[in-house]
Coordinates of N, CA and C in Angstrom, one line a residue:
A605 N -45.4 9.4 -1.4 CA -44.1 8.8 -1.5 C -44.3 7.2 -1.4
P606 N -43.5 6.5 -2.2 CA -43.7 5.0 -2.2 C -43.4 4.4 -0.8
R607 N -42.5 5.0 0.0 CA -42.2 4.4 1.3 C -43.4 4.5 2.2
D608 N -44.1 5.7 2.2 CA -45.3 5.8 3.1 C -46.4 4.9 2.6
R609 N -46.6 4.9 1.3 CA -47.6 4.0 0.7 C -47.3 2.6 1.0
G610 N -46.1 2.2 1.0 CA -45.7 0.8 1.3 C -46.1 0.4 2.7
K611 N -45.8 1.3 3.6 CA -46.2 1.0 5.0 C -47.7 0.9 5.2
L612 N -48.4 1.8 4.5 CA -49.9 1.8 4.5 C -50.4 0.5 4.0
L613 N -49.8 0.0 2.9 CA -50.3 -1.3 2.3 C -50.0 -2.4 3.2
F614 N -48.9 -2.4 4.0 CA -48.7 -3.5 5.0 C -49.8 -3.4 6.0
Y615 N -50.2 -2.2 6.5 CA -51.2 -2.1 7.5 C -52.6 -2.5 6.9
L616 N -52.8 -2.3 5.6 CA -54.1 -2.7 5.0 C -54.1 -4.2 4.7
G617 N -53.0 -4.9 4.9 CA -53.0 -6.4 4.7 C -52.5 -6.8 3.4
D618 N -51.7 -5.9 2.7 CA -51.2 -6.3 1.4 C -49.6 -6.1 1.4
P619 N -49.0 -7.1 2.2 CA -47.5 -7.0 2.3 C -46.8 -7.1 1.0
A620 N -47.3 -7.9 0.0 CA -46.6 -8.0 -1.3 C -46.5 -6.7 -2.0
Q621 N -47.7 -5.9 -2.0 CA -47.6 -4.6 -2.7 C -46.8 -3.6 -1.9
G622 N -46.9 -3.7 -0.6 CA -46.1 -2.8 0.3 C -44.6 -3.0 0.0
A623 N -44.2 -4.3 -0.1 CA -42.8 -4.6 -0.4 C -42.4 -4.0 -1.8
E624 N -43.3 -4.1 -2.7 CA -43.1 -3.6 -4.0 C -42.9 -2.1 -4.0
D625 N -43.7 -1.4 -3.2 CA -43.5 0.1 -3.0 C -42.1 0.4 -2.4
F626 N -41.7 -0.4 -1.4 CA -40.4 -0.2 -0.8 C -39.3 -0.4 -1.9
R627 N -39.5 -1.4 -2.7 CA -38.5 -1.6 -3.8 C -38.5 -0.4 -4.7
Q628 N -39.6 0.1 -5.1 CA -39.7 1.3 -5.9 C -39.0 2.5 -5.3
A629 N -39.2 2.7 -4.0 CA -38.5 3.8 -3.3 C -37.0 3.7 -3.4
R630 N -36.5 2.5 -3.3 CA -35.1 2.3 -3.4 C -34.6 2.5 -4.8
A631 N -35.4 2.1 -5.8 CA -35.0 2.3 -7.2 C -35.0 3.8 -7.6
V632 N -35.9 4.6 -7.0 CA -36.0 6.0 -7.4 C -34.8 6.8 -6.7
T633 N -34.5 6.4 -5.5 CA -33.4 7.2 -4.8 C -32.4 6.2 -4.2
P634 N -31.7 5.5 -5.0 CA -30.8 4.4 -4.4 C -29.6 4.9 -3.6
D635 N -29.3 6.2 -3.7 CA -28.2 6.8 -3.1 C -28.5 7.4 -1.7
R636 N -29.8 7.4 -1.3 CA -30.3 8.0 -0.1 C -30.5 7.0 1.0
D637 N -29.9 7.3 2.2 CA -30.1 6.4 3.3 C -31.6 6.1 3.6
E638 N -32.4 7.1 3.5 CA -33.8 7.0 3.8 C -34.6 5.9 3.0
A639 N -34.1 5.7 1.8 CA -34.7 4.8 0.9 C -34.6 3.4 1.4
Y640 N -33.6 3.2 2.3 CA -33.3 1.8 2.9 C -33.8 1.8 4.3
A641 N -33.5 2.9 5.1 CA -33.6 2.9 6.5 C -35.1 2.7 7.0
E642 N -36.0 3.5 6.5 CA -37.4 3.4 6.9 C -38.0 2.1 6.6
P643 N -37.9 1.6 5.3 CA -38.5 0.3 5.0 C -37.8 -0.8 5.8
M644 N -36.5 -0.7 6.0 CA -35.8 -1.8 6.8 C -36.3 -1.8 8.2
L645 N -36.4 -0.7 8.9 CA -36.9 -0.6 10.2 C -38.3 -1.2 10.3
F646 N -39.1 -0.9 9.3 CA -40.5 -1.4 9.3 C -40.5 -2.9 9.2
V647 N -39.8 -3.5 8.2 CA -39.9 -4.9 8.0 C -39.2 -5.7 9.1
V648 N -38.1 -5.2 9.7 CA -37.5 -5.9 10.8 C -38.4 -5.8 12.0
N649 N -38.9 -4.7 12.3 CA -39.8 -4.5 13.4 C -41.0 -5.5 13.4
H650 N -41.4 -5.9 12.2 CA -42.6 -6.8 12.1 C -42.2 -8.2 11.7
G651 N -40.8 -8.5 11.7 CA -40.4 -9.9 11.5 C -40.3 -10.4 10.1
Y652 N -40.2 -9.5 9.1 CA -40.1 -9.9 7.7 C -38.7 -10.1 7.3
Y653 N -38.1 -11.2 7.7 CA -36.7 -11.5 7.5 C -36.3 -11.4 6.0
D654 N -37.1 -12.1 5.1 CA -36.7 -12.1 3.7 C -36.6 -10.8 3.1
L655 N -37.6 -9.9 3.4 CA -37.6 -8.6 2.9 C -36.4 -7.7 3.5
A656 N -36.1 -8.0 4.7 CA -35.0 -7.3 5.4 C -33.7 -7.7 4.7
L657 N -33.5 -9.0 4.5 CA -32.3 -9.5 3.8 C -32.2 -8.9 2.4
E658 N -33.3 -8.8 1.7 CA -33.3 -8.3 0.4 C -32.8 -6.8 0.4
T659 N -33.3 -6.1 1.3 CA -32.8 -4.7 1.5 C -31.4 -4.6 1.8
F660 N -30.9 -5.4 2.7 CA -29.5 -5.4 3.1 C -28.6 -5.8 1.9
R661 N -29.0 -6.7 1.1 CA -28.2 -7.1 -0.1 C -28.2 -6.0 -1.1
Q662 N -29.2 -5.2 -1.2 CA -29.2 -4.1 -2.1 C -28.4 -2.9 -1.6
V663 N -28.3 -2.7 -0.3 CA -27.6 -1.6 0.2 C -26.1 -1.9 0.4
L664 N -25.8 -3.1 0.6 CA -24.4 -3.5 0.9 C -23.4 -2.9 -0.1
P665 N -23.6 -3.0 -1.4 CA -22.5 -2.5 -2.3 C -22.6 -1.0 -2.6
R666 N -23.5 -0.3 -2.0 CA -23.7 1.1 -2.2 C -22.7 1.9 -1.3
D667 N -21.7 2.4 -1.9 CA -20.7 3.2 -1.2 C -21.2 4.5 -0.6
E668 N -22.3 5.1 -1.2 CA -22.8 6.4 -0.8 C -23.7 6.2 0.4
V669 N -24.0 5.0 0.8 CA -24.8 4.8 2.0 C -23.9 4.5 3.2
R670 N -24.1 5.2 4.3 CA -23.2 5.1 5.4 C -23.0 3.7 5.9
A671 N -21.7 3.4 6.2 CA -21.3 2.1 6.7 C -22.0 1.8 8.0
S672 N -22.2 2.8 8.8 CA -22.8 2.6 10.1 C -24.2 2.1 10.0
L673 N -25.0 2.7 9.0 CA -26.3 2.2 8.7 C -26.3 0.7 8.3
K674 N -25.4 0.4 7.5 CA -25.3 -1.0 7.1 C -25.0 -1.9 8.3
L675 N -24.2 -1.4 9.2 CA -23.9 -2.2 10.4 C -25.2 -2.4 11.2
Y676 N -26.0 -1.4 11.4 CA -27.3 -1.6 12.1 C -28.2 -2.6 11.4
F677 N -28.2 -2.5 10.1 CA -29.0 -3.5 9.4 C -28.5 -4.9 9.6
S678 N -27.2 -5.1 9.7 CA -26.6 -6.4 9.9 C -26.9 -6.9 11.3
L679 N -26.9 -6.0 12.3 CA -27.2 -6.3 13.7 C -28.7 -6.8 13.7
W680 N -29.6 -6.1 13.1 CA -31.0 -6.5 13.1 C -31.2 -7.8 12.4
L681 N -30.5 -8.0 11.3 CA -30.7 -9.3 10.5 C -30.1 -10.5 11.3
H682 N -29.0 -10.3 11.9 CA -28.3 -11.3 12.7 C -29.3 -11.7 13.8
E683 N -29.8 -10.8 14.6 CA -30.8 -11.1 15.7 C -32.0 -11.7 15.1
L684 N -32.6 -11.2 14.1 CA -33.8 -11.7 13.5 C -33.7 -13.2 13.1
A685 N -32.5 -13.5 12.4 CA -32.3 -14.9 12.0 C -32.2 -15.8 13.2
L686 N -31.5 -15.4 14.2 CA -31.4 -16.2 15.5 C -32.8 -16.4 16.1
R687 N -33.6 -15.4 16.1 CA -34.9 -15.5 16.7 C -35.8 -16.4 15.9
Q688 N -35.7 -16.4 14.6 CA -36.5 -17.2 13.7 C -36.0 -18.5 13.4
G689 N -34.8 -18.9 14.0 CA -34.2 -20.2 13.7 C -33.7 -20.4 12.3
L690 N -33.3 -19.3 11.7 CA -32.8 -19.3 10.3 C -31.3 -19.4 10.2
T691 N -30.8 -19.9 9.2 CA -29.3 -19.9 8.9 C -28.9 -18.4 8.7
Q692 N -27.8 -18.1 9.4 CA -27.2 -16.7 9.2 C -26.7 -16.5 7.8
D693 N -27.0 -15.4 7.3 CA -26.5 -15.0 5.9 C -25.0 -14.7 6.0
P694 N -24.2 -15.3 5.2 CA -22.8 -15.1 5.2 C -22.4 -13.6 5.1
A695 N -23.0 -12.9 4.3 CA -22.7 -11.5 4.1 C -23.0 -10.7 5.4
V696 N -24.0 -11.0 6.1 CA -24.3 -10.4 7.4 C -23.2 -10.7 8.4
L697 N -22.8 -11.9 8.5 CA -21.7 -12.3 9.4 C -20.4 -11.7 9.0
E698 N -20.1 -11.6 7.8 CA -18.9 -11.0 7.3 C -18.8 -9.5 7.6
F699 N -20.0 -8.9 7.4 CA -20.0 -7.4 7.7 C -19.8 -7.2 9.2
L700 N -20.5 -8.0 10.0 CA -20.3 -7.8 11.5 C -18.8 -8.0 11.9
A701 N -18.2 -9.0 11.3 CA -16.8 -9.3 11.7 C -15.8 -8.3 11.2
S702 N -16.2 -7.5 10.2 CA -15.3 -6.5 9.6 C -15.2 -5.2 10.4
Y703 N -16.0 -5.0 11.4 CA -15.9 -3.7 12.1 C -14.7 -3.7 13.1
R704 N -14.1 -2.6 13.2 CA -13.0 -2.4 14.1 C -13.5 -2.4 15.5
A705 N -12.8 -3.0 16.4 CA -13.2 -3.1 17.8 C -13.2 -1.8 18.6
D706 N -12.4 -0.9 18.1 CA -12.2 0.4 18.9 C -13.3 1.4 18.7
S707 N -14.2 1.2 17.7 CA -15.3 2.1 17.5 C -16.5 1.6 18.3
W708 N -17.5 2.5 18.5 CA -18.7 2.1 19.2 C -19.4 1.0 18.3
Q709 N -19.5 1.2 17.0 CA -20.2 0.2 16.2 C -19.4 -1.1 16.2
G710 N -18.1 -1.1 16.3 CA -17.3 -2.3 16.5 C -17.7 -3.0 17.7
K711 N -17.9 -2.3 18.8 CA -18.3 -2.9 20.1 C -19.7 -3.6 19.9
L712 N -20.6 -2.9 19.2 CA -21.9 -3.5 19.0 C -21.8 -4.8 18.2
A713 N -20.9 -4.8 17.2 CA -20.7 -6.0 16.4 C -20.1 -7.1 17.2
Q714 N -19.1 -6.7 18.1 CA -18.5 -7.8 19.0 C -19.6 -8.3 19.9
H715 N -20.4 -7.5 20.5 CA -21.5 -8.0 21.4 C -22.4 -8.9 20.6
A716 N -22.8 -8.6 19.4 CA -23.7 -9.4 18.6 C -23.1 -10.8 18.3
Q717 N -21.8 -10.8 18.2 CA -21.1 -12.1 18.0 C -20.7 -12.9 19.2
G718 N -21.1 -12.3 20.4 CA -20.8 -13.0 21.6 C -19.3 -12.8 22.1
K719 N -18.6 -11.8 21.6 CA -17.2 -11.5 21.9 C -17.1 -10.4 22.9
L720 N -18.2 -9.7 23.3 CA -18.1 -8.6 24.3 C -19.4 -8.7 25.1
S721 N -19.2 -8.7 26.4 CA -20.3 -8.9 27.4 C -21.1 -7.6 27.4
Y722 N -22.3 -7.7 27.9 CA -23.2 -6.5 28.0 C -22.5 -5.5 29.0
D723 N -22.0 -6.0 30.1 CA -21.3 -5.1 31.0 C -20.2 -4.3 30.4
D724 N -19.4 -4.9 29.6 CA -18.3 -4.3 28.9 C -18.8 -3.3 27.8
L725 N -19.9 -3.7 27.2 CA -20.5 -2.9 26.1 C -21.0 -1.6 26.8
L726 N -21.8 -1.8 27.9 CA -22.3 -0.6 28.6 C -21.3 0.3 29.2
R727 N -20.2 -0.3 29.7 CA -19.1 0.5 30.2 C -18.4 1.4 29.0
G728 N -18.5 0.9 27.8 CA -17.9 1.6 26.7 C -18.9 2.7 26.1
A729 N -20.1 2.7 26.6 CA -21.0 3.7 26.1 C -20.7 5.1 26.6
T730 N -20.6 6.1 25.8 CA -20.1 7.4 26.2 C -21.3 8.4 26.3
D731 N -22.5 8.0 25.9 CA -23.6 9.0 26.0 C -24.9 8.1 26.1
S732 N -26.0 8.8 26.2 CA -27.3 8.1 26.4 C -27.7 7.4 25.2
G733 N -27.3 7.9 24.0 CA -27.6 7.1 22.8 C -27.0 5.8 22.7
E734 N -25.7 5.8 23.1 CA -25.0 4.5 23.1 C -25.5 3.6 24.2
Q735 N -25.9 4.2 25.3 CA -26.5 3.4 26.4 C -27.8 2.8 25.9
A736 N -28.6 3.5 25.2 CA -29.9 3.0 24.7 C -29.6 1.8 23.8
E737 N -28.6 1.9 22.9 CA -28.2 0.8 22.0 C -27.7 -0.4 22.8
A738 N -26.9 -0.2 23.8 CA -26.4 -1.3 24.6 C -27.6 -2.0 25.3
H739 N -28.5 -1.3 25.9 CA -29.6 -1.9 26.5 C -30.5 -2.7 25.5
F740 N -30.7 -2.1 24.3 CA -31.6 -2.7 23.4 C -31.0 -4.0 22.9
Y741 N -29.7 -4.0 22.5 CA -29.2 -5.2 21.9 C -29.0 -6.4 22.9
E742 N -28.8 -6.0 24.1 CA -28.7 -7.0 25.2 C -30.2 -7.5 25.5
A743 N -31.1 -6.6 25.5 CA -32.5 -7.0 25.7 C -33.0 -8.0 24.6
L744 N -32.6 -7.8 23.4 CA -32.9 -8.7 22.3 C -32.3 -10.1 22.6
R745 N -31.1 -10.1 23.0 CA -30.4 -11.3 23.3 C -31.1 -12.1 24.5
R746 N -31.4 -11.3 25.6 CA -32.0 -12.0 26.7 C -33.4 -12.5 26.4
W747 N -34.2 -11.7 25.7 CA -35.6 -12.1 25.4 C -35.5 -13.4 24.5
R748 N -34.7 -13.4 23.5 CA -34.5 -14.5 22.6 C -34.0 -15.7 23.4
S749 N -33.2 -15.5 24.4 CA -32.7 -16.6 25.2 C -33.6 -17.1 26.3
G750 N -34.8 -16.5 26.4 CA -35.8 -17.0 27.3 C -35.9 -16.2 28.6
D751 N -35.4 -15.0 28.6 CA -35.5 -14.2 29.8 C -36.3 -12.9 29.5
P752 N -37.6 -13.0 29.2 CA -38.3 -11.8 28.8 C -38.5 -10.8 29.9
T753 N -38.4 -11.2 31.1 CA -38.6 -10.2 32.2 C -37.4 -9.2 32.3
D754 N -36.2 -9.7 32.3 CA -35.0 -8.8 32.3 C -35.0 -8.1 31.0
A755 N -35.4 -8.7 29.9 CA -35.3 -8.0 28.6 C -36.2 -6.8 28.6
K756 N -37.4 -7.0 29.1 CA -38.4 -5.9 29.2 C -37.9 -4.7 30.0
L757 N -37.2 -5.1 31.1 CA -36.6 -4.0 32.0 C -35.6 -3.2 31.2
L758 N -34.8 -3.9 30.4 CA -33.8 -3.2 29.5 C -34.5 -2.4 28.4
M759 N -35.5 -3.0 27.9 CA -36.3 -2.2 26.8 C -36.8 -0.9 27.5
R760 N -37.3 -1.0 28.7 CA -37.8 0.2 29.4 C -36.6 1.2 29.6
K761 N -35.5 0.7 29.8 CA -34.3 1.6 30.0 C -34.0 2.3 28.7
V762 N -34.2 1.6 27.5 CA -34.1 2.3 26.2 C -35.0 3.4 26.2
L763 N -36.3 3.2 26.5 CA -37.3 4.3 26.5 C -36.9 5.4 27.4
G764 N -36.3 5.0 28.6 CA -35.9 6.0 29.6 C -34.8 7.0 29.2
T765 N -34.1 6.6 28.1 CA -33.1 7.5 27.6 C -33.7 8.7 26.9
G766 N -34.9 8.6 26.4 CA -35.6 9.6 25.7 C -35.0 9.8 24.3
R767 N -34.3 8.9 23.8 CA -33.7 9.0 22.4 C -34.7 8.5 21.4
M768 N -35.8 9.3 21.2 CA -36.9 9.0 20.3 C -36.5 8.9 18.9
A769 N -35.4 9.5 18.5 CA -35.0 9.5 17.1 C -34.2 8.2 16.7
F770 N -33.9 7.4 17.7 CA -33.1 6.2 17.5 C -34.1 5.1 17.0
F771 N -33.6 4.3 16.0 CA -34.3 3.1 15.6 C -34.6 2.2 16.7
E772 N -33.7 2.0 17.6 CA -33.8 1.1 18.7 C -35.0 1.5 19.7
Y773 N -35.1 2.8 19.8 CA -36.2 3.4 20.6 C -37.6 2.9 20.1
D774 N -37.7 3.1 18.8 CA -39.0 2.7 18.1 C -39.2 1.3 18.2
M775 N -38.2 0.4 18.0 CA -38.4 -1.0 18.1 C -38.7 -1.4 19.6
A776 N -38.0 -0.8 20.5 CA -38.3 -1.2 21.9 C -39.7 -0.8 22.3
Q777 N -40.2 0.3 21.9 CA -41.5 0.8 22.2 C -42.6 -0.2 21.6
N778 N -42.3 -0.7 20.4 CA -43.3 -1.7 19.8 C -43.2 -3.0 20.5
Y779 N -42.0 -3.5 20.8 CA -41.9 -4.8 21.4 C -42.5 -4.8 22.8
L780 N -42.4 -3.7 23.5 CA -43.0 -3.7 24.8 C -44.5 -3.6 24.7
E781 N -45.0 -2.8 23.7 CA -46.5 -2.7 23.5 C -47.1 -4.0 23.1
W782 N -46.3 -4.8 22.2 CA -46.8 -6.0 21.7 C -46.6 -7.2 22.7
N783 N -45.7 -6.9 23.7 CA -45.3 -7.9 24.7 C -44.7 -9.2 24.0
E784 N -44.0 -8.9 22.9 CA -43.3 -10.0 22.2 C -42.3 -9.5 21.2
L785 N -41.3 -10.4 20.8 CA -40.4 -10.1 19.7 C -41.0 -11.0 18.6
P786 N -41.3 -10.4 17.4 CA -41.9 -11.2 16.4 C -40.9 -12.3 15.9
A787 N -41.3 -13.5 16.1 CA -40.5 -14.7 15.8 C -40.8 -15.1 14.3
R788 N -41.8 -14.5 13.7 CA -42.1 -14.7 12.3 C -42.8 -13.4 11.8
A789 N -42.9 -13.3 10.5 CA -43.6 -12.1 9.9 C -45.0 -11.9 10.5
R790 N -45.3 -10.7 10.9 CA -46.6 -10.5 11.5 C -47.2 -9.2 10.9
A791 N -48.5 -9.2 10.8 CA -49.1 -8.0 10.3 C -49.0 -6.8 11.3
P792 N -48.8 -5.7 10.8 CA -48.8 -4.5 11.7 C -50.1 -4.3 12.3
R793 N -50.1 -3.7 13.5 CA -51.4 -3.4 14.2 C -51.5 -1.9 14.4

């Protein structure tokens, strides 16, 4: 499958061809969440902002792709741009602002925009999955803001939820293992 080959090519040191395989996967199955989710997780995890933004722009107009997935993409891009000192993409900011405040995803969007505190976000979490997400997005904010010690504690709480199927779990595991948040594109290890 092009997605798997794309990841392998990144690992082998050929990110240009890996990105091309990710594009091919999206072109073959543009209506499937997986065509966007796995490559997006991979490029965000490794700090490839431009490739992540390209994926977001392709998925945004696709009605058959879940809006909640698009929200997570916008959360990741928002954070990655802040971390890398890049100008925020207007479509990302608009998508974050469009979420209703009464949904869990709306609360995540508010937290990302600085309109909801971590304590309020965590209080609004109704299960361990939402708790994992609250810990993760606050950990990103703290780490980026110069508090890696508290951020790592929160990342460990993400892992402590046992929510291995969550994107945030995968990213937390990598960031703890690497002892850093990629501030620029980095080769996979």
